[in-house]
Structure formats: C-alpha cells, structure tokens
Coordinates of N, CA and C in Angstrom, one line a residue:
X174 N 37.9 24.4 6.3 CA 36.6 24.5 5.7 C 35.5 24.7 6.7
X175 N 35.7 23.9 8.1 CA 34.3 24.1 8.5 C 34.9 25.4 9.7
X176 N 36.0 26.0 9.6 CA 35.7 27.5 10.3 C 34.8 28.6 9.1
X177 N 35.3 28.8 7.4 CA 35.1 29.0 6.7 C 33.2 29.4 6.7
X178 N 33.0 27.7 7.0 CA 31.2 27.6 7.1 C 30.5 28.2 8.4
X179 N 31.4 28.1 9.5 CA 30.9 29.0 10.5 C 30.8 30.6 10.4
X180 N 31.8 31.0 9.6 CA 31.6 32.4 9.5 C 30.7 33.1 8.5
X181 N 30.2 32.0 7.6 CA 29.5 32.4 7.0 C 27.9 32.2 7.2
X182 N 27.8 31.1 8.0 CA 26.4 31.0 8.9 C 26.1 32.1 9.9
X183 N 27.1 32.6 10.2 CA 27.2 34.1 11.0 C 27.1 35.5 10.5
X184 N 27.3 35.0 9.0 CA 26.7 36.5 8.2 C 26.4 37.6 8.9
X185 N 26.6 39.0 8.9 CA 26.3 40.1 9.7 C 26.1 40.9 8.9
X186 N 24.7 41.6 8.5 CA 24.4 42.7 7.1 C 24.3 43.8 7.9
X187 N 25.3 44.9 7.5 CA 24.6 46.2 8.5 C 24.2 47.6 7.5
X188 N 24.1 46.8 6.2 CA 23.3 47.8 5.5 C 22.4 47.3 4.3
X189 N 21.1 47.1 4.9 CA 20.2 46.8 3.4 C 19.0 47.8 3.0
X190 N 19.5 47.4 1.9 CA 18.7 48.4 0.9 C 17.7 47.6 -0.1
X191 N 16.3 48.0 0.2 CA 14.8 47.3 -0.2 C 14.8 48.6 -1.2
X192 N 14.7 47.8 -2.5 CA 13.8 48.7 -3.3 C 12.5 48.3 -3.6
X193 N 11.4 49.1 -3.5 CA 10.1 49.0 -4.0 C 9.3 49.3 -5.1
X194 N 8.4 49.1 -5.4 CA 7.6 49.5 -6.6 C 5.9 49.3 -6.6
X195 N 5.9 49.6 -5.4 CA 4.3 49.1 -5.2 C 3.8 47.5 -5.2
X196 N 4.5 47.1 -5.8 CA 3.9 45.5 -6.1 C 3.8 44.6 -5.0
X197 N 3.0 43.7 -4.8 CA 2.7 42.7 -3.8 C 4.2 41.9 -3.4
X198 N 5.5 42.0 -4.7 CA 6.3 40.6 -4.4 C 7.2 42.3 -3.4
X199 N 7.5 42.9 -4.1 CA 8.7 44.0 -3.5 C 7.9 44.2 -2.0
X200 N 6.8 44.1 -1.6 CA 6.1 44.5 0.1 C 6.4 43.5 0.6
X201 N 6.5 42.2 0.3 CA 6.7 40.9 0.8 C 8.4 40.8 1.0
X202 N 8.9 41.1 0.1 CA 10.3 41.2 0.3 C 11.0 42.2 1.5
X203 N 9.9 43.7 1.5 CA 10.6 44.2 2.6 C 10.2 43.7 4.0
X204 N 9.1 42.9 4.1 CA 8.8 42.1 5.4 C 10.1 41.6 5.7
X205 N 10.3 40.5 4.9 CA 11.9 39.3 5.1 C 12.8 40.2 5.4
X206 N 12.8 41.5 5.4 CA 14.1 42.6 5.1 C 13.9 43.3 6.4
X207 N 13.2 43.2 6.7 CA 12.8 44.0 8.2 C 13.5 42.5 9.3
X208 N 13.1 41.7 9.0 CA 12.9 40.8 10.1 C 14.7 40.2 9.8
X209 N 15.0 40.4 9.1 CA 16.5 40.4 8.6 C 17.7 41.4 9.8
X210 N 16.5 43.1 9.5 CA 17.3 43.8 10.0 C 17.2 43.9 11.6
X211 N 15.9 43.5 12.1 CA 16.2 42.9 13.4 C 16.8 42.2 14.3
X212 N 16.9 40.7 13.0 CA 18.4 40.0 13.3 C 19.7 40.4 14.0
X213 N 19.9 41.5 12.8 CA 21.4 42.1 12.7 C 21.2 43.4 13.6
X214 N 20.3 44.1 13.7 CA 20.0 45.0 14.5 C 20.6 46.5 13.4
X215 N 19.9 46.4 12.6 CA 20.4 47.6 11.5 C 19.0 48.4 10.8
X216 N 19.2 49.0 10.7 CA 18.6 50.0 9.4 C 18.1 49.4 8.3
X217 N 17.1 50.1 7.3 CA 16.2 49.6 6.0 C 16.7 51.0 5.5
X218 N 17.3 51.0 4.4 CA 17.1 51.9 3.3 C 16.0 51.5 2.5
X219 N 14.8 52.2 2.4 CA 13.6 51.8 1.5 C 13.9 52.9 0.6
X220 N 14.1 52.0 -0.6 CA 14.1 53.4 -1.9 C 13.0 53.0 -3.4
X221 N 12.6 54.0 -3.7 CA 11.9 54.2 -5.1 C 12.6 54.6 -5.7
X222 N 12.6 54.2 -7.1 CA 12.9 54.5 -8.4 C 11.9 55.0 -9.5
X223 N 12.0 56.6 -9.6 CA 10.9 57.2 -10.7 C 12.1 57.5 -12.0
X224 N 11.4 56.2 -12.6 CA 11.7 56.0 -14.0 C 11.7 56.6 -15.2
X225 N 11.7 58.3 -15.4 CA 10.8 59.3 -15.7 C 11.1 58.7 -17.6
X226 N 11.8 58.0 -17.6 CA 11.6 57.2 -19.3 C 10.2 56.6 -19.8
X227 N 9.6 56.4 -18.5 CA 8.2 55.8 -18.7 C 7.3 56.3 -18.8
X228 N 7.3 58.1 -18.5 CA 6.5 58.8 -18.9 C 6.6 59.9 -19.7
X229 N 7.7 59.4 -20.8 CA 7.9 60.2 -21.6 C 7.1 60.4 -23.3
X230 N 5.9 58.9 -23.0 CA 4.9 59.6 -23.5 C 3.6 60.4 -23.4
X231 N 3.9 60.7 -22.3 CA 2.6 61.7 -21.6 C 3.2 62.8 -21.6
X232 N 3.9 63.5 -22.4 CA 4.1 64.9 -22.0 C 5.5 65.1 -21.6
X233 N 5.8 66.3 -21.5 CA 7.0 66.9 -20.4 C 7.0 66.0 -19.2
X234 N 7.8 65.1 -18.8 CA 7.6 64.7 -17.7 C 8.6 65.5 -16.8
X235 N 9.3 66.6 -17.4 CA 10.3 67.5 -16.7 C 9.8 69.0 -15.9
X236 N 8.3 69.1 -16.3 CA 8.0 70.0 -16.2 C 7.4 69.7 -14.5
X237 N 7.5 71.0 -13.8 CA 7.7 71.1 -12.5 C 6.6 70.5 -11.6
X238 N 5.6 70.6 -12.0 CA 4.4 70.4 -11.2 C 4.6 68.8 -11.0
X239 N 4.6 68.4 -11.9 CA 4.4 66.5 -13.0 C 5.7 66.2 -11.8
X240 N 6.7 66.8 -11.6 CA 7.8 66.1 -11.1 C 7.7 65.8 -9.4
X241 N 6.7 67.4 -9.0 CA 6.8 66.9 -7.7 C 5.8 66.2 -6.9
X242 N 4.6 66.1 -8.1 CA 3.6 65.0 -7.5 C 4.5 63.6 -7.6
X243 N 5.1 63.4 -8.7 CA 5.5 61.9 -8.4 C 6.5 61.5 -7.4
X244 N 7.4 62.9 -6.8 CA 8.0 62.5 -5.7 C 7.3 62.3 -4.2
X245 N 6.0 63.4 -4.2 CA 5.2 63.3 -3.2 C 4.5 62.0 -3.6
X246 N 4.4 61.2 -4.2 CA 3.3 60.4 -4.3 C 4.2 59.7 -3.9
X247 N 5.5 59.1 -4.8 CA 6.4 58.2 -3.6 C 6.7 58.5 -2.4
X248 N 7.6 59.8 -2.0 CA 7.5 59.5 -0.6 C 6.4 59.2 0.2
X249 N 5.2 60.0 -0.1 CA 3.9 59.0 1.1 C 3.7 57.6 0.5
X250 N 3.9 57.0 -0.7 CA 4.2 55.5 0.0 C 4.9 54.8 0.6
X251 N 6.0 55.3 0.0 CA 7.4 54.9 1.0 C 7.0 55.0 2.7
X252 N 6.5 56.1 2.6 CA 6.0 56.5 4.6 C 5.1 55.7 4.9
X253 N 3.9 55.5 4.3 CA 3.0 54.6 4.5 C 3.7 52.9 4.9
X254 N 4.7 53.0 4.0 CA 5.3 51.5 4.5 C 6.1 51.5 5.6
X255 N 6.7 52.8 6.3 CA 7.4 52.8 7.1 C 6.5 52.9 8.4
X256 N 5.8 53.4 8.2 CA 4.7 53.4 9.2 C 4.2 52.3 9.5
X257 N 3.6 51.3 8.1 CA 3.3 50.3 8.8 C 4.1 48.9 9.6
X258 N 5.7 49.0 9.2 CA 6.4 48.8 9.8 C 6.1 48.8 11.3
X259 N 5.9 50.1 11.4 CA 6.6 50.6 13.3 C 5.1 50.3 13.4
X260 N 4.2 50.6 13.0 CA 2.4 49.5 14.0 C 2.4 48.5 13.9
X261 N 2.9 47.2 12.9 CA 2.6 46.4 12.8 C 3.3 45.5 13.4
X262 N 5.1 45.8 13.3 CA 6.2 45.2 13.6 C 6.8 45.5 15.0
X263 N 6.5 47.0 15.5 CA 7.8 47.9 15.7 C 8.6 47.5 15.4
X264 N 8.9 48.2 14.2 CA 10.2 48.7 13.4 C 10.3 49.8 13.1
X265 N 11.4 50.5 13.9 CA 11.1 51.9 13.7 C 12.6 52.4 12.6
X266 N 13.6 51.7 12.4 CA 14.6 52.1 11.9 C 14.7 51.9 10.2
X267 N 14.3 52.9 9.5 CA 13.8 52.5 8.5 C 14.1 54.1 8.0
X268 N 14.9 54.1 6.9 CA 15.0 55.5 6.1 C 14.1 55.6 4.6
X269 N 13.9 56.4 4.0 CA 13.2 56.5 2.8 C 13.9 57.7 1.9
X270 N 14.2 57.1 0.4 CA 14.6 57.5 -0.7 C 14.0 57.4 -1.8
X271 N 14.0 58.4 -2.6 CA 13.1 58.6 -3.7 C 14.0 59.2 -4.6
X272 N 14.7 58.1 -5.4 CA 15.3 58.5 -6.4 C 14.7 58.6 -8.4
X273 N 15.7 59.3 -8.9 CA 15.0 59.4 -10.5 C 16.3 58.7 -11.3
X274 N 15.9 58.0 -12.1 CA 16.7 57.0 -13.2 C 16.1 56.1 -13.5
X275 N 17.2 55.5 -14.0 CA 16.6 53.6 -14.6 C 16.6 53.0 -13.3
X276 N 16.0 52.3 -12.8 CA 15.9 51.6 -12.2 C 17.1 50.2 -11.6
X277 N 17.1 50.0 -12.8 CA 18.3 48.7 -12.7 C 19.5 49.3 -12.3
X278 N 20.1 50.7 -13.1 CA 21.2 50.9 -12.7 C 20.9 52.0 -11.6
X279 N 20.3 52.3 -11.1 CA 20.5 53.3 -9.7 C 20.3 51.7 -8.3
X280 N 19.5 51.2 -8.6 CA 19.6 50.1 -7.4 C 20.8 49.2 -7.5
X281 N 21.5 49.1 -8.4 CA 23.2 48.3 -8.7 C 24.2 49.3 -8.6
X282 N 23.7 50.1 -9.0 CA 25.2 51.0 -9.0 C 25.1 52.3 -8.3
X283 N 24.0 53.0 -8.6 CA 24.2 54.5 -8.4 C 23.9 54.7 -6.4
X284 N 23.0 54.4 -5.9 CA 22.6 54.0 -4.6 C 23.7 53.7 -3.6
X285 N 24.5 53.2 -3.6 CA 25.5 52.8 -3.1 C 26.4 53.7 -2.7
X286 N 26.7 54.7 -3.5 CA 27.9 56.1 -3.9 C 27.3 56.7 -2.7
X287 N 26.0 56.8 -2.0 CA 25.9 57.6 -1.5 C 25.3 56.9 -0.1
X288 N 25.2 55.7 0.2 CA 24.4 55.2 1.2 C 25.0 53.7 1.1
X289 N 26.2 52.9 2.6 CA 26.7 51.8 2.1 C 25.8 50.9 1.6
X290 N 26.0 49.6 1.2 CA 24.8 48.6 0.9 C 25.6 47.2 1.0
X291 N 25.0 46.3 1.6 CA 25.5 45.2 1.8 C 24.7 43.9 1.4
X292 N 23.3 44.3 1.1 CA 22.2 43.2 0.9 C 21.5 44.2 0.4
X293 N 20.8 43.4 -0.4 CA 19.9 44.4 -1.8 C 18.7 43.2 -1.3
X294 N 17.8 43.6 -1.0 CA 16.4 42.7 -0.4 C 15.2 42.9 -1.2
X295 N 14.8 42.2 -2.8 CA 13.8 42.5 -3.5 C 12.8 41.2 -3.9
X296 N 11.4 41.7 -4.5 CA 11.1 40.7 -4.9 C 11.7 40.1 -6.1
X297 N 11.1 39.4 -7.0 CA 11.3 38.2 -7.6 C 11.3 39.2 -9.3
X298 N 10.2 39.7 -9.0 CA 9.4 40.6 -10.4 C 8.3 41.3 -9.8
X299 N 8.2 42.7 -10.5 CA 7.0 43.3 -10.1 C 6.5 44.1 -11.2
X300 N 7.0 43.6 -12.4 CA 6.3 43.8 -13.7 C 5.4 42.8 -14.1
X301 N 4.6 43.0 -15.0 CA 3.7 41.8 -15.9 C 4.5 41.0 -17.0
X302 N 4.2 40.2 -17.4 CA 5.2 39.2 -18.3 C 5.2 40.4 -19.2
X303 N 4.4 40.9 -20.1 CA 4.7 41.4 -20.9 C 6.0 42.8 -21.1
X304 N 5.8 43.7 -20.3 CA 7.2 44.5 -19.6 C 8.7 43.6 -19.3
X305 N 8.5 42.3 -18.9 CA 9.8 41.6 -18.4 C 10.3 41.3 -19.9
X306 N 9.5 41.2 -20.9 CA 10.2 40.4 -22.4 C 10.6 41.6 -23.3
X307 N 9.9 43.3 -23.2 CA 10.3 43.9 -23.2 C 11.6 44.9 -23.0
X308 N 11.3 45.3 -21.1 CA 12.2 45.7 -20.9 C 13.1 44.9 -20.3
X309 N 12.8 43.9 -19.7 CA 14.0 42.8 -19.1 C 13.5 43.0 -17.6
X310 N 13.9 42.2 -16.2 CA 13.8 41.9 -15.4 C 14.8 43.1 -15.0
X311 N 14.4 44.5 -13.6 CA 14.9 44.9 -12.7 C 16.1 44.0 -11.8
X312 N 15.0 42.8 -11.6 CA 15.8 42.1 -10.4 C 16.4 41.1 -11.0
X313 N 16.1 40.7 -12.3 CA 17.6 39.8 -12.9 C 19.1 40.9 -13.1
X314 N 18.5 42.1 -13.4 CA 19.8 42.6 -14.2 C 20.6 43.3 -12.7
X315 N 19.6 43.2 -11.8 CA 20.1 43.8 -10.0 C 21.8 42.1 -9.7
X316 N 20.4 41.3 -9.7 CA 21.0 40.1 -9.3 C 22.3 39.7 -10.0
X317 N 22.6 40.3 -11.8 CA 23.9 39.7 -12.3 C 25.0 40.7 -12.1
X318 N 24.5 42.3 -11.9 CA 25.4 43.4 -11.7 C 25.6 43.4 -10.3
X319 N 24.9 43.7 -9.4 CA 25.2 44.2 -8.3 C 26.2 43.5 -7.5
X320 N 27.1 44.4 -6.8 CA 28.5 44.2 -6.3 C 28.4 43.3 -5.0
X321 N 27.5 43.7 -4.0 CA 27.0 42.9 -3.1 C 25.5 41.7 -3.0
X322 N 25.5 41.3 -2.0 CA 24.5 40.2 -2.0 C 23.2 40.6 -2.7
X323 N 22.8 39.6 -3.0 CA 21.3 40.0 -3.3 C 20.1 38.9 -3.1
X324 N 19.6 39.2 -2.4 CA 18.4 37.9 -1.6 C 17.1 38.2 -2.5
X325 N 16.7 37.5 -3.1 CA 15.4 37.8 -4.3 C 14.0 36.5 -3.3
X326 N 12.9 37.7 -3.0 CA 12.3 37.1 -2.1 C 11.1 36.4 -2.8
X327 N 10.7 35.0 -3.5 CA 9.8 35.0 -4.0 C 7.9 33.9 -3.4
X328 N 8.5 34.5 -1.9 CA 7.4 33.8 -1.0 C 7.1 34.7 0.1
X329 N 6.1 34.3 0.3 CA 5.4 35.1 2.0 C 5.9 34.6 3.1
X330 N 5.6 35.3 3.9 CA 5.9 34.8 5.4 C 5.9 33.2 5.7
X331 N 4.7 32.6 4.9 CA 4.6 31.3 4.8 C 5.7 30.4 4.3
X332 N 6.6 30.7 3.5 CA 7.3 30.4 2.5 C 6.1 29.8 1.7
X333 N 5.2 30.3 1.3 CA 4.4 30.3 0.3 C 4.4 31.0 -1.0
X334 N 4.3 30.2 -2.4 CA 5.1 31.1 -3.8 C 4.4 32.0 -3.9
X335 N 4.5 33.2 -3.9 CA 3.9 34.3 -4.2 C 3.2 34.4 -5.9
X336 N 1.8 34.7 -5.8 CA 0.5 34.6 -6.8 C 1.6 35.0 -8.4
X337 N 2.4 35.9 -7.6 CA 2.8 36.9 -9.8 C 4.1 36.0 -9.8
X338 N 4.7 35.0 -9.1 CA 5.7 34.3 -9.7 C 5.6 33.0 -10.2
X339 N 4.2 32.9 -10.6 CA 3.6 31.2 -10.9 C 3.5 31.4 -12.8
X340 N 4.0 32.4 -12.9 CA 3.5 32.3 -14.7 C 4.7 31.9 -15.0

C-alpha cells in the first residue's frame, strides 16, 4: 500500500488540456494549469468550444462570414491568454484550439482522437444558474464521462472560493 501511495503522490501529467469560455472560474483554472504544467514540465492545450447550437437563433450561423469571425474572435482570445501567460508567468509552452460542437462531448471525447490528454484542468461553472438547470453543467457532464483525470478548479490562487461558485 504505501509504495502504491508513493506513486501516486508522484503523479506525472504530460498532457493537459484547459478548456475555456471566457469566464472568470475557466481563467483561474488555466492559472492552476499552467503552474501544474511547470511542475511536470509539459505543454497547455488551451481549447474553445464554438457551440454553433447557440446561435441558431440568430440566423444561418453556417454562413461564411458569421463563422469566421467567431473563430477569429476565439483564437485572439485564446492568444490573448497565451500571451498573458508568457508576460506574466513566462510560460511559453501553450498551444491554442478552436474547436465547433457541443461542448461537453468534444472536451470528453472528441479532443482526445486528436491531441493526447491526461488531465482536463477546468473551472467549476461558467454559465449562470439559469443555463446549468437548463442545459446542465459542461464540467459535471466533463467530470462523469471523461476517460482521464479531471481537476475542477473552484478557487484563486488564494485558495479563495471563487465569486460564481457561492450560489
């Protein structure tokens, strides 16, 4: 038993994958996820998920223009965080993905097929109550499907509860 517990206090992640969504808890989670990958000396897969179901009351969301602002708008956030990364942290080892689906199942299942993953590094929630009772929690349905770990970050640097997980 206690070699068992040494190897596992030894943990070694050499592929995590931070999904984001703009929200305060998913930026705070890629912090822990950075400082994680320093640990281990590895890579950040940062990926978005454009959920194009969500704007399928505004229109064509298939039509060409509509599609490539929302990938341009993700990737310069995505870059904006990778950037702030390497000024704020140096952390320079950080990839960026901008994927289109459901959310839940491209960060559990589909992500993977194409990029290994070993630790899935997210916030807590990054919807409003009302969306979670609706459509259901991203990171609960991440946390009961996904094949590998999954660290659900719901504090700052402080270990302080983060403001949208107190309702």
């Amino acid at each position: 038993k206690k070699e068992g517990l040494q190897q596992l206090m030894l943990q070694h992640y050499e592929h995590l994958l931070v999904p984001v969504d703009g929200s305060n808890q998913a930026e705070h989670a890629l912090l822990k996820a950075m400082a994680i990958a320093k640990r281990n000396n590895v890579s950040i897969e940062l990926l978005s998920v454009i959920d194009v179901n969500q704007y399928g009351s505004f229109g064509n969301v298939t039509e060409g223009s509509l599609l490539e602002k929302l990938v341009n708008d993700n990737k310069g956030y995505l870059q904006t965080l990778a950037d702030q990364l390497k000024d704020k942290y140096d952390f320079t080892d950080t990839n960026i993905h901008v994927r289109f689906g459901n959310p839940k199942s491209v960060i559990s299942f589909d992500f993977e097929k194409d990029h290994p993953v070993d630790l899935i590094v997210m916030g807590a929630t990054g919807m409003n109550a009302v969306n979670r009772i609706v459509v259901g929690s991203v990171t609960s349905f991440v946390n009961r499907n996904a094949k590998m770990d999954v660290l659900i970050v719901r504090t700052d640097s402080n270990n302080k509860l983060l403001k949208s997980t107190k309702n």
